[in-house]
PDB file of C-alpha atoms in Angstrom:
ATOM      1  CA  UNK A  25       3.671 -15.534 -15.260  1.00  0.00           C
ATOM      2  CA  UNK A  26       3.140 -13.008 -18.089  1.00  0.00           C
ATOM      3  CA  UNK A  27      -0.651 -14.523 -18.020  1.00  0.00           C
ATOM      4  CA  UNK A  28      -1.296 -13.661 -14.593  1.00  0.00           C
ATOM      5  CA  UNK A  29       0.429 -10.133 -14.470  1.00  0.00           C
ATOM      6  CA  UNK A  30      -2.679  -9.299 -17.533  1.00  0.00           C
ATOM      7  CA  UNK A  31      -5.225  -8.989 -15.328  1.00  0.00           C
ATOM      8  CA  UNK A  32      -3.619  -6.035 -13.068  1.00  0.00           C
ATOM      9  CA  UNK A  33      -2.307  -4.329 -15.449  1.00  0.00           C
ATOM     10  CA  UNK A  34      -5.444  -4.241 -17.930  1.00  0.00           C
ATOM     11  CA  UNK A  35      -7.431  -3.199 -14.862  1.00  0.00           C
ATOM     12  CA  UNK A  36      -5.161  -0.917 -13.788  1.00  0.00           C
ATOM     13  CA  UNK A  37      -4.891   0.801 -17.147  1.00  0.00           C
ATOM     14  CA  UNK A  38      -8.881   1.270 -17.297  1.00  0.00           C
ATOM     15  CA  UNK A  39      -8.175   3.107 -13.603  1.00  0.00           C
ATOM     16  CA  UNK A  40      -6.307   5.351 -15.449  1.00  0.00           C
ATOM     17  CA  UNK A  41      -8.250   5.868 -18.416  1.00  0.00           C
ATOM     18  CA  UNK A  42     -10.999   6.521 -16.035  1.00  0.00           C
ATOM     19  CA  UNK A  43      -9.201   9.000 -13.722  1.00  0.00           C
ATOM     20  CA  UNK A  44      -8.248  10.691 -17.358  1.00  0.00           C
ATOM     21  CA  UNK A  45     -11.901  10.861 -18.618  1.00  0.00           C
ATOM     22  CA  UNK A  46     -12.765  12.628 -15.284  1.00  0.00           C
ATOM     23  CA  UNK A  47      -9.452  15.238 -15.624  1.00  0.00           C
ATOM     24  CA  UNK A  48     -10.636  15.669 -19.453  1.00  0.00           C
ATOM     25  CA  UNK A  49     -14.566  15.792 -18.878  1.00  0.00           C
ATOM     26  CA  UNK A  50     -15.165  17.436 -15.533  1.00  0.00           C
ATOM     27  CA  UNK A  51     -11.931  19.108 -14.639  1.00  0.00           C
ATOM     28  CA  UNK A  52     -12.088  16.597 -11.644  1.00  0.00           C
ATOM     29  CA  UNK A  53      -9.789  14.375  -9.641  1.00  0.00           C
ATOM     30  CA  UNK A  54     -10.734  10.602  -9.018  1.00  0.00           C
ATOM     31  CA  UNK A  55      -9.817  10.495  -5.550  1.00  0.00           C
ATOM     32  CA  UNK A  56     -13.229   8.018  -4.246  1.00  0.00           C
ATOM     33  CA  UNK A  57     -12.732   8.829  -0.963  1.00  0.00           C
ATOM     34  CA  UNK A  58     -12.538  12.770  -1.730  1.00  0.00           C
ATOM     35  CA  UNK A  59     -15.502  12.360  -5.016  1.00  0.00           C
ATOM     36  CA  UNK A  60     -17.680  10.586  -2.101  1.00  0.00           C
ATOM     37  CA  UNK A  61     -16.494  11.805   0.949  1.00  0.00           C
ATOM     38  CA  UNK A  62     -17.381  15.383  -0.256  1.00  0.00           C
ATOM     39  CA  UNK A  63     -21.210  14.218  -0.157  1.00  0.00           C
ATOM     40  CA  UNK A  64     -20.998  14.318   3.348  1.00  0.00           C
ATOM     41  CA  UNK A  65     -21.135  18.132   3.419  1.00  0.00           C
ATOM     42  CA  UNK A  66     -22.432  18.274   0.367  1.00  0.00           C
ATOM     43  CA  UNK A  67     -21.821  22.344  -1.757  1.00  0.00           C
ATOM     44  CA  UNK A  68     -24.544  23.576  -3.515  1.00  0.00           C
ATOM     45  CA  UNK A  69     -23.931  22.878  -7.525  1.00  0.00           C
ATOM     46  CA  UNK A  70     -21.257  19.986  -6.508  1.00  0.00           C
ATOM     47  CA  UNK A  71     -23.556  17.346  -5.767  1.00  0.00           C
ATOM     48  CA  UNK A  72     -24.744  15.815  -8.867  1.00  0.00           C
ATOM     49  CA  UNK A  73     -21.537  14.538 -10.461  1.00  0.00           C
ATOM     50  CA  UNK A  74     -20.563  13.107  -7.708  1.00  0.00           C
ATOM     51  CA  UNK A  75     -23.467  11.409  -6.589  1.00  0.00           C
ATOM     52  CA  UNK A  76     -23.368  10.012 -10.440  1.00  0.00           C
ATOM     53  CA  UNK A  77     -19.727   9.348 -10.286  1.00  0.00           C
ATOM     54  CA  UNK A  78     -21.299   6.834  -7.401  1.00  0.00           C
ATOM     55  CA  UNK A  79     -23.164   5.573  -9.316  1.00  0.00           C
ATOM     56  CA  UNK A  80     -21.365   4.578 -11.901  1.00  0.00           C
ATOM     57  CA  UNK A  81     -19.209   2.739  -9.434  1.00  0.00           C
ATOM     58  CA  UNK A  82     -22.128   0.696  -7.961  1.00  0.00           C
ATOM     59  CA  UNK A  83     -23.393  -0.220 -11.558  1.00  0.00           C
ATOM     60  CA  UNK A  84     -19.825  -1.135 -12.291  1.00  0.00           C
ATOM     61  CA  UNK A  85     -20.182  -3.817  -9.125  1.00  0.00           C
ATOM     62  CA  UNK A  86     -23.544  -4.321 -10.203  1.00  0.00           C
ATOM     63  CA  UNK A  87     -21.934  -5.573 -13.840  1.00  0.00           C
ATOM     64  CA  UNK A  88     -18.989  -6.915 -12.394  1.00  0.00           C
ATOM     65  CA  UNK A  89     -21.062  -9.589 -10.206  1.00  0.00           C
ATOM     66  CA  UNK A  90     -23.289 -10.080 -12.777  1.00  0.00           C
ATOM     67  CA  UNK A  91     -20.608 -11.020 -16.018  1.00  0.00           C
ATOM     68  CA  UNK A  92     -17.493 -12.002 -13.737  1.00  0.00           C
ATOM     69  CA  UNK A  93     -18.831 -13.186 -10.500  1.00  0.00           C
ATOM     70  CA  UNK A  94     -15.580 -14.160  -9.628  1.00  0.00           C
ATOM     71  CA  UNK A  95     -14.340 -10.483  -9.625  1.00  0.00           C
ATOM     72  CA  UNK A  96     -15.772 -10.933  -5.835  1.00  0.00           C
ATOM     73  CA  UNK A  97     -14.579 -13.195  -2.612  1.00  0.00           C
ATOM     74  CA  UNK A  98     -16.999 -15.910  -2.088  1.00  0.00           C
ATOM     75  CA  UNK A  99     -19.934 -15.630   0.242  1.00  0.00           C
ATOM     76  CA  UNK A 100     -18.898 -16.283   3.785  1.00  0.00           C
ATOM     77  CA  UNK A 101     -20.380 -15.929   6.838  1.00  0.00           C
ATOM     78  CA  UNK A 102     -19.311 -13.321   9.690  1.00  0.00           C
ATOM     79  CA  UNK A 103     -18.342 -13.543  13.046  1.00  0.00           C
ATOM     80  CA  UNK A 104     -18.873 -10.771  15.679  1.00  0.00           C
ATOM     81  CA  UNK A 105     -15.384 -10.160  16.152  1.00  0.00           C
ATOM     82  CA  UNK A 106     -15.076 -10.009  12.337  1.00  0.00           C
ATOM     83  CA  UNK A 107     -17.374  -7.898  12.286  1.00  0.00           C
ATOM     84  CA  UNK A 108     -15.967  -5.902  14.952  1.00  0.00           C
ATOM     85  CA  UNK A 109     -12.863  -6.156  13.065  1.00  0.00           C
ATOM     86  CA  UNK A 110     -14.560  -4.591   9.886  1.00  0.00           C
ATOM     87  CA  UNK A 111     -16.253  -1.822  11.811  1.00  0.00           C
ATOM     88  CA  UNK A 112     -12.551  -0.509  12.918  1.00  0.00           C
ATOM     89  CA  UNK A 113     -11.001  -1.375   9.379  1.00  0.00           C
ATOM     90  CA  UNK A 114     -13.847   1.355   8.339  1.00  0.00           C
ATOM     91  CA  UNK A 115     -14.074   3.752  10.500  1.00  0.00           C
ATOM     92  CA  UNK A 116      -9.995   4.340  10.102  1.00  0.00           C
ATOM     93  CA  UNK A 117     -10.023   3.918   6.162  1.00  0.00           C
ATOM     94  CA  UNK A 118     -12.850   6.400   6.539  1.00  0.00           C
ATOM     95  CA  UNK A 119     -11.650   8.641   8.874  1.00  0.00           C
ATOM     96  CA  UNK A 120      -7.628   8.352   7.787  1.00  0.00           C
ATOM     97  CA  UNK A 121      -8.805   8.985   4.016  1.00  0.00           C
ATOM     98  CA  UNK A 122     -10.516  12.473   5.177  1.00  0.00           C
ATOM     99  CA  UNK A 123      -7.741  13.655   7.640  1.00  0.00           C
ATOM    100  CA  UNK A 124      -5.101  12.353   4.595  1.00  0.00           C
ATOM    101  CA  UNK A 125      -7.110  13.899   2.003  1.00  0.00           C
ATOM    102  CA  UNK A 126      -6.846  11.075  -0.430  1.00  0.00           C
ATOM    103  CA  UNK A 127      -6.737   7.011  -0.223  1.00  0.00           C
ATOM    104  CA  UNK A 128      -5.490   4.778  -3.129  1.00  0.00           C
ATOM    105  CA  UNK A 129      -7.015   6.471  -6.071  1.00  0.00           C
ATOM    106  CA  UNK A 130      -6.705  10.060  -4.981  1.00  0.00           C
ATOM    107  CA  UNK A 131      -2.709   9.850  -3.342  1.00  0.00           C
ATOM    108  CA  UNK A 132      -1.840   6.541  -5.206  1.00  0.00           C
ATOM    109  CA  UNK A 133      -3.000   6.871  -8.527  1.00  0.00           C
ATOM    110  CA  UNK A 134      -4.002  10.153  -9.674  1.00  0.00           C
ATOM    111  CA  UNK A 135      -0.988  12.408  -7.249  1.00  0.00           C
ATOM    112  CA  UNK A 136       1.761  10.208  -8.213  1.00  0.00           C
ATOM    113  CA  UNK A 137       1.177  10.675 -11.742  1.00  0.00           C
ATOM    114  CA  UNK A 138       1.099  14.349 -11.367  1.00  0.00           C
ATOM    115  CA  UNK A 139       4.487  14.309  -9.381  1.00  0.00           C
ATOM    116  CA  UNK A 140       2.925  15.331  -6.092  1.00  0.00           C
ATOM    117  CA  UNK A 141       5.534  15.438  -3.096  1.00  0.00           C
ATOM    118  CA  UNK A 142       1.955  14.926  -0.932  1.00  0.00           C
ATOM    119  CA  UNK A 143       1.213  12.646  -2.694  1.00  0.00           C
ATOM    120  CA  UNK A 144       4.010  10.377  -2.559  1.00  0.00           C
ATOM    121  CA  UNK A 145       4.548  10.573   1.158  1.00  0.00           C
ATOM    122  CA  UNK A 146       1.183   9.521   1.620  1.00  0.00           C
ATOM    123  CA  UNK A 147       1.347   6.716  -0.538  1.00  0.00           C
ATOM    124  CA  UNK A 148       4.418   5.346   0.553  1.00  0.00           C
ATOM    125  CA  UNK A 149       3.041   6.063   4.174  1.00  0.00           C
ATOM    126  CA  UNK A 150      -0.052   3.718   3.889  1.00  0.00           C
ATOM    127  CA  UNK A 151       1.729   1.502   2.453  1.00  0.00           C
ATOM    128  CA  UNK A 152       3.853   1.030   5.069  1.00  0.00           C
ATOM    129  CA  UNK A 153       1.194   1.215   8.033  1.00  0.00           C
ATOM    130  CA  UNK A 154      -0.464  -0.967   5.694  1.00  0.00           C
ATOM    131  CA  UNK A 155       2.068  -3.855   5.223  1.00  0.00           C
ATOM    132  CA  UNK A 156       2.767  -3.544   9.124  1.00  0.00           C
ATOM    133  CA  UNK A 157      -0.797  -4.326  10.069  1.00  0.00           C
ATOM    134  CA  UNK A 158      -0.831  -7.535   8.017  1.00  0.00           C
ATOM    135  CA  UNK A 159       2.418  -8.318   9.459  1.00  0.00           C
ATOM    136  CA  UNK A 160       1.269  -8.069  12.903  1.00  0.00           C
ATOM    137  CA  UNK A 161      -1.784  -9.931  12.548  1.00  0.00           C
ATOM    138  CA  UNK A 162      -0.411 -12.712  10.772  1.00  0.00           C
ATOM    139  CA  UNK A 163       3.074 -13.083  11.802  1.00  0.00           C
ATOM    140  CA  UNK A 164       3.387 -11.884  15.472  1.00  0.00           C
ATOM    141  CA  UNK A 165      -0.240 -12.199  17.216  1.00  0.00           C
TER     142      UNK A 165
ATOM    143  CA  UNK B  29     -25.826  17.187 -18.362  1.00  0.00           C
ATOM    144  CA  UNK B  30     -22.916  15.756 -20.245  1.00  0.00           C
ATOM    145  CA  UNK B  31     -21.019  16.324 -17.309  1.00  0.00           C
ATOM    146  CA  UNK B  32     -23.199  13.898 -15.460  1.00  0.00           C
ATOM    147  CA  UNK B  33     -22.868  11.423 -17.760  1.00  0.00           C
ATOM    148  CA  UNK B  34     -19.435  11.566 -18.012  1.00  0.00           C
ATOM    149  CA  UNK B  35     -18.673  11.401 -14.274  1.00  0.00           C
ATOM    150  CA  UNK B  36     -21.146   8.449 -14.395  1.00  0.00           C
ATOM    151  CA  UNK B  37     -18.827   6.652 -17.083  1.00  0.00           C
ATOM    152  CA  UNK B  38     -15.565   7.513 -15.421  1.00  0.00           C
ATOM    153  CA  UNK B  39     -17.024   5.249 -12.482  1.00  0.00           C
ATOM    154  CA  UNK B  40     -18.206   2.820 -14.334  1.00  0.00           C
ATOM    155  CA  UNK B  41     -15.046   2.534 -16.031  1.00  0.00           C
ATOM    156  CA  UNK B  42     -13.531   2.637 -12.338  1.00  0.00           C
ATOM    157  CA  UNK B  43     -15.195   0.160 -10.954  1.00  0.00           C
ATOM    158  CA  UNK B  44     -14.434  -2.579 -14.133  1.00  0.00           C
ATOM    159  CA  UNK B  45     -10.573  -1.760 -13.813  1.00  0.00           C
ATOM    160  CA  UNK B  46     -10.960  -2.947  -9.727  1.00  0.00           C
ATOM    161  CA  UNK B  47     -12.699  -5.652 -10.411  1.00  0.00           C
ATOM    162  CA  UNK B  48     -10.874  -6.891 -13.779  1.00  0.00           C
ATOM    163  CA  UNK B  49      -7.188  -5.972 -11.654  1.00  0.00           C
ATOM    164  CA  UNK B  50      -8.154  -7.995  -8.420  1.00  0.00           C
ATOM    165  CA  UNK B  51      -8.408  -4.833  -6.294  1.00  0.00           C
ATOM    166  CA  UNK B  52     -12.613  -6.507  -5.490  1.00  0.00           C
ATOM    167  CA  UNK B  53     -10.933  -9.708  -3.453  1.00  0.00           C
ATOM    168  CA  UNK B  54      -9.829  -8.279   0.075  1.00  0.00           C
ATOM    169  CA  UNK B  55      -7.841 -11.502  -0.419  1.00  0.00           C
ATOM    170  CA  UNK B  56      -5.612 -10.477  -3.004  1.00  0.00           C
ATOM    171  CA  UNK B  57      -4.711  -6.651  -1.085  1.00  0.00           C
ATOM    172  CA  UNK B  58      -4.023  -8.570   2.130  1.00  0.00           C
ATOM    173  CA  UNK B  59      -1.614 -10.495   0.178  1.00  0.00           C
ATOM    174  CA  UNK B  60       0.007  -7.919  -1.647  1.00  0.00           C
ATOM    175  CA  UNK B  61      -0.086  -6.035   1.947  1.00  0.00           C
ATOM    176  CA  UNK B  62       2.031  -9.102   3.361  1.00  0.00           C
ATOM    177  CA  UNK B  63       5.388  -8.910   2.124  1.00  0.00           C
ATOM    178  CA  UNK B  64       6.878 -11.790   4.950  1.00  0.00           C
ATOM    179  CA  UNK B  65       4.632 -14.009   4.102  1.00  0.00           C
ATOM    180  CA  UNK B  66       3.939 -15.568   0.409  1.00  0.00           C
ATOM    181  CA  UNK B  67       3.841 -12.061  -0.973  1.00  0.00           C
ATOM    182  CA  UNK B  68       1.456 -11.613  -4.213  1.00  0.00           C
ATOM    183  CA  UNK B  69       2.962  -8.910  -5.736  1.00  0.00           C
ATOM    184  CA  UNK B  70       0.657  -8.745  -8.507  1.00  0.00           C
ATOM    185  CA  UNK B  71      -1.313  -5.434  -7.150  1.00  0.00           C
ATOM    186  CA  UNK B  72       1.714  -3.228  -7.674  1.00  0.00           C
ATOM    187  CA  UNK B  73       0.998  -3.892 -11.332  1.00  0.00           C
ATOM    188  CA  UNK B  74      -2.564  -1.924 -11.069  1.00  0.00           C
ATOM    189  CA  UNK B  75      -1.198   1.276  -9.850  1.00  0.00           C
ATOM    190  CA  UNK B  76       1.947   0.724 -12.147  1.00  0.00           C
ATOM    191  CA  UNK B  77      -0.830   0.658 -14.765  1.00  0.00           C
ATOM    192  CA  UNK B  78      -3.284   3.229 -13.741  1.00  0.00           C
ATOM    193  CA  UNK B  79      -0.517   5.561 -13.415  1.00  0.00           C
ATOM    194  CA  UNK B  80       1.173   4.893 -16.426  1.00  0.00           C
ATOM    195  CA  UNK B  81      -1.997   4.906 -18.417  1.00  0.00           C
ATOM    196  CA  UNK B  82      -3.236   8.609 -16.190  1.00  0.00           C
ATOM    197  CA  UNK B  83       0.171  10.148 -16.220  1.00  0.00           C
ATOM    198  CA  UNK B  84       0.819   9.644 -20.352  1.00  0.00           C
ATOM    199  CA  UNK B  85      -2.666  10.979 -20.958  1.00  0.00           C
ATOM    200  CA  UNK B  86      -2.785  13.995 -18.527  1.00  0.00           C
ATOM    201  CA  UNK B  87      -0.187  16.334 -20.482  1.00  0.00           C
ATOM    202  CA  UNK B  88      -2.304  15.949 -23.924  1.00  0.00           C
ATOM    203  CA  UNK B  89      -5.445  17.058 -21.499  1.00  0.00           C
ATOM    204  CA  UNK B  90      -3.690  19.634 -19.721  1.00  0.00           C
ATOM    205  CA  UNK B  91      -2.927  20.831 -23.360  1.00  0.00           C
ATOM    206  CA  UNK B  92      -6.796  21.979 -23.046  1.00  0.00           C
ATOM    207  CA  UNK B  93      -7.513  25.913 -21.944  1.00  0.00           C
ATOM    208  CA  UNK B  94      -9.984  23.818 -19.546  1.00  0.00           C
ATOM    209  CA  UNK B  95     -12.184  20.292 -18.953  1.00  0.00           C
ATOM    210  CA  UNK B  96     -14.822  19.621 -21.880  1.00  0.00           C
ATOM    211  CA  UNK B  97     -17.162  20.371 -18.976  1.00  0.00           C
ATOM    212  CA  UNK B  98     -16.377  22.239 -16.525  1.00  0.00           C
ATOM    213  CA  UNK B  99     -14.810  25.780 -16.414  1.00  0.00           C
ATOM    214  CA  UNK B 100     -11.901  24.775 -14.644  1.00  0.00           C
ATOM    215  CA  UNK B 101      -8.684  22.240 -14.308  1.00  0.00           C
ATOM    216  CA  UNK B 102      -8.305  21.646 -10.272  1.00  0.00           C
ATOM    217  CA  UNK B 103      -5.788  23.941  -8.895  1.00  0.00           C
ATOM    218  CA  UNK B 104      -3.600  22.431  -5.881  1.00  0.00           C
ATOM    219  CA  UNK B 105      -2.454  24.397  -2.884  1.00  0.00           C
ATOM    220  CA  UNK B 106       1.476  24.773  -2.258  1.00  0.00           C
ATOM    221  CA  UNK B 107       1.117  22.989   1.111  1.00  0.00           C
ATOM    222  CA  UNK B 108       4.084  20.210   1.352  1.00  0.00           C
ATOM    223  CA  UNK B 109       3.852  16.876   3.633  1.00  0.00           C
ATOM    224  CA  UNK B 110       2.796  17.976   6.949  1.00  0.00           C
ATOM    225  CA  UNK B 111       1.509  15.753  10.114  1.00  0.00           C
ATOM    226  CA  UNK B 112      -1.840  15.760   9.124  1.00  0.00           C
ATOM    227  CA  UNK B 113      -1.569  14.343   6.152  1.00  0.00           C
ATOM    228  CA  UNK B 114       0.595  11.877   7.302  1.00  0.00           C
ATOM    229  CA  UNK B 115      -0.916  10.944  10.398  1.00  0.00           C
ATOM    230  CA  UNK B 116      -4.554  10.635   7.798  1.00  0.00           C
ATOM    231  CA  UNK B 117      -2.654   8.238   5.736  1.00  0.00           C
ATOM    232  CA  UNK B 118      -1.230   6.374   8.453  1.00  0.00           C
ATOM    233  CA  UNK B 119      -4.428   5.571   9.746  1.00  0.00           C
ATOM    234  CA  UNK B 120      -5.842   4.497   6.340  1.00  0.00           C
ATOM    235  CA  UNK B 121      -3.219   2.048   5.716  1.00  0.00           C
ATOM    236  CA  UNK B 122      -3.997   0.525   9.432  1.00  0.00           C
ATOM    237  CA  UNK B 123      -7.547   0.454   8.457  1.00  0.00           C
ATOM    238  CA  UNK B 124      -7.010  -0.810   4.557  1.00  0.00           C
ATOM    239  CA  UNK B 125      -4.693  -3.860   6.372  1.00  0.00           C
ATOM    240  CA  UNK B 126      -7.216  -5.100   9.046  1.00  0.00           C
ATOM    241  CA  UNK B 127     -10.118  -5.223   6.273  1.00  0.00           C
ATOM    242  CA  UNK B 128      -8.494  -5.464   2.818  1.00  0.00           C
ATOM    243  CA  UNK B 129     -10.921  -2.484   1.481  1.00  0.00           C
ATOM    244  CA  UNK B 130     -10.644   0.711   0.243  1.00  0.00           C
ATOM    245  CA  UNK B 131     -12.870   3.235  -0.216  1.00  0.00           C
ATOM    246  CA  UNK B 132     -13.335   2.128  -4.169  1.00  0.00           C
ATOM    247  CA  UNK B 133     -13.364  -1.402  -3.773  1.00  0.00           C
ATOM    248  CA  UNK B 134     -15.698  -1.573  -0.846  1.00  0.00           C
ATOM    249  CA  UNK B 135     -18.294   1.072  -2.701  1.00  0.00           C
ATOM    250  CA  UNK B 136     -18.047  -0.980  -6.157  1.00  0.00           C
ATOM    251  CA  UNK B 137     -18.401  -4.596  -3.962  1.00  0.00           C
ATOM    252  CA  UNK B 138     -21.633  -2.639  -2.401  1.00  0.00           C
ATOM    253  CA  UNK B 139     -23.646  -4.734  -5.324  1.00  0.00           C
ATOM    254  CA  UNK B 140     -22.754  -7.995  -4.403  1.00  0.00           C
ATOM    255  CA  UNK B 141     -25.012  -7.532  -1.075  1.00  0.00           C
ATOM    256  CA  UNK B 142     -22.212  -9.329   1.142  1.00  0.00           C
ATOM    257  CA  UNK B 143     -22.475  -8.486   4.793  1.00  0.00           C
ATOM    258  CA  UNK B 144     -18.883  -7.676   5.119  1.00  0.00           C
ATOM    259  CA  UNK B 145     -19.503  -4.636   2.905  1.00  0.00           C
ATOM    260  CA  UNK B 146     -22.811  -3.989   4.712  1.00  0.00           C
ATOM    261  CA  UNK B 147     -20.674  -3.461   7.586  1.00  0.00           C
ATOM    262  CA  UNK B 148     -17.760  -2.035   6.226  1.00  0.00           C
ATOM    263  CA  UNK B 149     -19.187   0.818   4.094  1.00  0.00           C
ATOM    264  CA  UNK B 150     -21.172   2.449   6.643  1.00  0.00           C
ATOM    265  CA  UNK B 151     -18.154   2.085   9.104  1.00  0.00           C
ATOM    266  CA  UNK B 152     -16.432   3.773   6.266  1.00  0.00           C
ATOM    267  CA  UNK B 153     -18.886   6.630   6.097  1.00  0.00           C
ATOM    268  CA  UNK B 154     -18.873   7.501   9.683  1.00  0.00           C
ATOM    269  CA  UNK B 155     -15.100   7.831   9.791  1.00  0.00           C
ATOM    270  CA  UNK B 156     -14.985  10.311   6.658  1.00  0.00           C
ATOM    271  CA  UNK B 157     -18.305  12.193   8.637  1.00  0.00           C
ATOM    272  CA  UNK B 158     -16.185  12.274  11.948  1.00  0.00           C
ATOM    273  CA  UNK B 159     -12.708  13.513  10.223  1.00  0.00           C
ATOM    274  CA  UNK B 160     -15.014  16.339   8.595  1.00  0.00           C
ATOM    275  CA  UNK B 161     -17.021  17.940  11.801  1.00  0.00           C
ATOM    276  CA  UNK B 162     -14.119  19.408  13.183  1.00  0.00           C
ATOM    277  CA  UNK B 163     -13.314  20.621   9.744  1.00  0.00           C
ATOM    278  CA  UNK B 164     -16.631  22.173   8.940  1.00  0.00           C
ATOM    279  CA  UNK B 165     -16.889  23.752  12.297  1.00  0.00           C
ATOM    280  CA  UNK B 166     -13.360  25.249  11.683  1.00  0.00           C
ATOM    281  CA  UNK B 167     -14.598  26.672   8.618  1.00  0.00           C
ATOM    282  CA  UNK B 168     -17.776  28.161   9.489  1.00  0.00           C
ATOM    283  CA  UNK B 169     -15.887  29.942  12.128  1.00  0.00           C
ATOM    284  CA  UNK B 170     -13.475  31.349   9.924  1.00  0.00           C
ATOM    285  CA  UNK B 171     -15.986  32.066   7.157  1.00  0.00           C
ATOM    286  CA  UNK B 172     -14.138  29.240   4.375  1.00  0.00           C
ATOM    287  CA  UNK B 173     -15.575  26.830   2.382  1.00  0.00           C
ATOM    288  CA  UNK B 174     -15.353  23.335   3.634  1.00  0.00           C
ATOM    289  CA  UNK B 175     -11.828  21.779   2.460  1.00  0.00           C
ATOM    290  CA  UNK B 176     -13.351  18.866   1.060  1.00  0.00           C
ATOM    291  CA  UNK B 177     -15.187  20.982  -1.241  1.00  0.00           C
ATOM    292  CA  UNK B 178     -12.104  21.729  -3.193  1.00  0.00           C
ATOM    293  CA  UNK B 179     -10.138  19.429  -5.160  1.00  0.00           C
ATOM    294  CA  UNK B 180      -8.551  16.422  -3.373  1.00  0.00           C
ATOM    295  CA  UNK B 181      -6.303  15.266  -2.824  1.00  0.00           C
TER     296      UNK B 181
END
């Protein structure tokens, strides 16, 4: 019980401790979908740390596969209509993160701790549409 | 150049914590996401952690005139919960229950070449591309930086 509640937390904790080193270092909030997004349109002077912040997150997957492989679903192979399926899971994270300004990290993690009003209606507002989804597809259709 | 480095170790650092908490397997959100069925309830324990861990440490960095780096702390506008952000948010938690990814996970699972993330990352990018042309249009007519240039969220 205690055992399996480790993992979360510890990783959870090094969320934090990462979202602090950006607030402490850089003056910056570790939204991903706001760090990232913002490369999109990228702003003169703005680029760089981001595009590092990146990459630190791909080396970090890189590692991840690397020393715990099983930090990943196993390989599978994909359907068209789950593929089809991804394509509209993305384009709405993608889009939805944008219009929201802020997904997980951004609303979820770094805005709650601050106390943000916006930031805790949006969190408890994916969540919901969130939990809904799952419940449609694998309880009613 | 130190800030660089530092925004490269703050995503390293990101990317162990989602892989180390679970957050990697769309397996585990889709289960944490399904509270009528056998409900894992383990993921509430990352953002109880992240956000214990972030909000303890921000008032001791806040106790800074400004970031080690950078000139500034971000500032956030006065706006309160209005339909946009709601209606954003809405749509991300559709799109984070169909695939089991957010924008973090997905980018740090990038590495383990699998084609779901082949297809769900550029998906991904398209979206946050299409909810910013209206945006940047907006702006360039009324002569304001882009919104996404300023802190978010």
């Amino acid at each position: 019980m205690i055992s399996s509640l480790l993992p979360p937390l510890l990783g959870g904790a090094l969320i934090g401790l990462s979202a602090s080193l950006l607030l402490l270092a850089n003056g910056r909030v570790a939204g991903i979908s706001g760090v990232v997004g913002s490369l999109l349109a990228p702003v003169r002077g703005d680029v760089a740390w981001r595009v590092l912040f990146l990459a630190g997150l791909l080396t970090g997957g890189l590692l991840l596969a690397w020393l715990r492989p099983g930090s990943f679903p196993a390989p599978t192979s994909l359907s068209a209509g789950g593929a089809l399926l991804l394509v509209g899971a993305g384009l709405l994270v993608g889009f939805g993160s944008r219009l929201g300004n802020g997904c997980t990290s951004g609303h979820g993690v770094c805005g709650i701790s601050r106390g943000s009003a916006r930031s805790i209606a949006a969190t408890l507002t994916f969540m919901a549409t969130g939990v809904l989804t799952v419940f449609l597809i694998r309880h009613v259709l | 150049m130190r800030s660089n480095i530092s925004a490269f170790l703050s995503g390293l650092l990101f990317a162990i914590g989602l892989g180390i908490s679970g957050m990697t397997d769309p397996a585990n959100v889709l289960g944490f996401l399904d509270l009528a069925g056998d409900w894992d309830y383990r993921l509430a324990f990352v953002m109880g952690g992240a956000i214990a861990v972030h909000a303890a440490l921000r008032p001791f960095i806040h106790k800074r005139e400004r970031p080690l780096f950078a000139a500034t702390f971000p500032s956030f506008s006065a706006s309160g919960v209005d339909r946009r952000l709601l209606v954003g948010a809405g749509l991300f938690g559709v799109g984070w229950g169909l695939g089991g990814y957010c924008p973090g996970p997905a980018l740090a699972s990038l590495a383990t070449g699998a084609t779901q993330l082949l297809v769900f990352v550029p998906a991904m990018f398209a979206g946050m591309a299409l909810a910013q042309v209206p945006r940047a249009r907006r702006s360039a007519s009324a002569g304001t930086p882009v919104p996404g240039a300023s802190p978010t969220p």
